[in-house]
Short mmCIF file of C-alpha atoms in Angstrom, two decimals:
data_model
loop_
_atom_site.label_atom_id
_atom_site.label_comp_id
_atom_site.label_asym_id
_atom_site.label_seq_id
_atom_site.Cartn_x
_atom_site.Cartn_y
_atom_site.Cartn_z
CA MET Y 1 81.81 122.72 83.39
CA PRO Y 2 83.38 122.03 87.02
CA ALA Y 3 86.99 122.12 87.21
CA ALA Y 4 89.16 118.77 87.50
CA PRO Y 5 90.17 117.61 90.98
CA LYS Y 6 93.47 118.74 91.96
CA LYS Y 7 96.34 116.22 91.99
CA PRO Y 8 94.91 112.77 92.62
CA ASP Y 9 97.49 111.83 95.01
CA ALA Y 10 97.58 115.15 96.81
CA GLU Y 11 96.65 114.41 100.67
CA PRO Y 12 94.53 117.25 102.16
CA ALA Y 13 95.94 119.36 104.89
CA ARG Y 14 93.07 118.78 107.18
CA TYR Y 15 90.04 116.79 107.70
CA GLU Y 16 87.85 119.85 106.91
CA ASP Y 17 89.60 120.37 103.76
CA ALA Y 18 89.18 116.85 102.63
CA LEU Y 19 85.33 116.93 103.38
CA ALA Y 20 84.83 120.31 101.44
CA GLU Y 21 86.51 118.96 98.30
CA LEU Y 22 84.54 115.44 98.95
CA GLU Y 23 81.34 117.54 99.14
CA ARG Y 24 82.38 119.67 95.86
CA LEU Y 25 83.18 116.49 93.86
CA VAL Y 26 79.81 114.94 94.91
CA GLN Y 27 78.01 118.12 93.85
CA ALA Y 28 79.44 118.36 90.43
CA MET Y 29 78.99 114.65 89.77
CA GLU Y 30 75.25 115.01 91.00
CA ASN Y 31 74.96 117.95 88.31
CA GLY Y 32 75.47 115.64 85.45
CA GLN Y 33 77.51 118.06 83.55
CA MET Y 34 80.80 116.28 83.91
CA PRO Y 35 82.46 114.49 81.01
CA LEU Y 36 82.63 110.71 81.49
CA GLU Y 37 86.64 110.86 82.04
CA GLY Y 38 85.90 113.68 84.55
CA LEU Y 39 83.58 111.47 86.41
CA LEU Y 40 85.91 108.42 86.59
CA ASP Y 41 88.78 110.93 88.08
CA SER Y 42 86.40 112.48 90.38
CA TYR Y 43 85.20 108.97 91.71
CA LYS Y 44 88.86 108.06 92.28
CA ARG Y 45 89.76 111.29 93.93
CA GLY Y 46 86.50 110.90 95.87
CA ALA Y 47 87.48 107.41 97.28
CA GLN Y 48 90.92 108.69 98.22
CA LEU Y 49 89.24 111.74 100.09
CA LEU Y 50 86.65 109.09 101.88
CA ALA Y 51 89.61 107.05 102.99
CA PHE Y 52 91.55 109.88 104.09
CA CYS Y 53 88.52 111.15 106.27
CA ARG Y 54 87.74 107.81 107.66
CA GLU Y 55 91.20 107.47 108.84
CA ARG Y 56 91.40 110.80 110.65
CA LEU Y 57 87.86 110.07 112.49
CA GLN Y 58 89.16 106.68 113.57
CA ALA Y 59 92.21 108.37 114.87
CA VAL Y 60 90.30 110.73 116.82
CA GLU Y 61 87.84 108.17 117.98
CA ALA Y 62 90.80 106.13 119.26
CA GLN Y 63 92.11 109.09 121.01
CA VAL Y 64 88.59 109.80 122.67
CA LYS Y 65 88.53 106.48 123.89
CA VAL Y 66 92.24 106.95 125.64
CA LEU Y 67 90.77 110.24 127.14
CA GLU Y 68 87.72 108.62 128.45
CA GLU Y 69 89.76 105.71 130.15
CA GLY Y 70 91.73 108.35 131.81
CA GLN Y 71 94.84 107.49 130.09
CA LEU Y 72 96.11 110.86 128.77
CA LYS Y 73 98.60 109.89 125.87
CA ASP Y 74 100.15 111.88 122.78
CA TRP Y 75 97.90 111.68 119.78
CA THR Y 76 99.79 110.38 116.82
CA ALA Y 77 98.21 111.15 113.69
#
């Protein structure tokens, strides 16, 4: 049986960590061997990870736009 997600509110350290955890959750959910409560917890965690990844991607996209305009500024995550 797949392991339950870590703490639902624990934020990953990096985008790559969040993406890897999200991929593991999706695979475990698709295998169909997770109890119903585990599915709900995994879905909630997946939504959190997806929001985290989207936020990081948007921050990087904003920084790239600044760089493309020739206005190098500090990046605030």
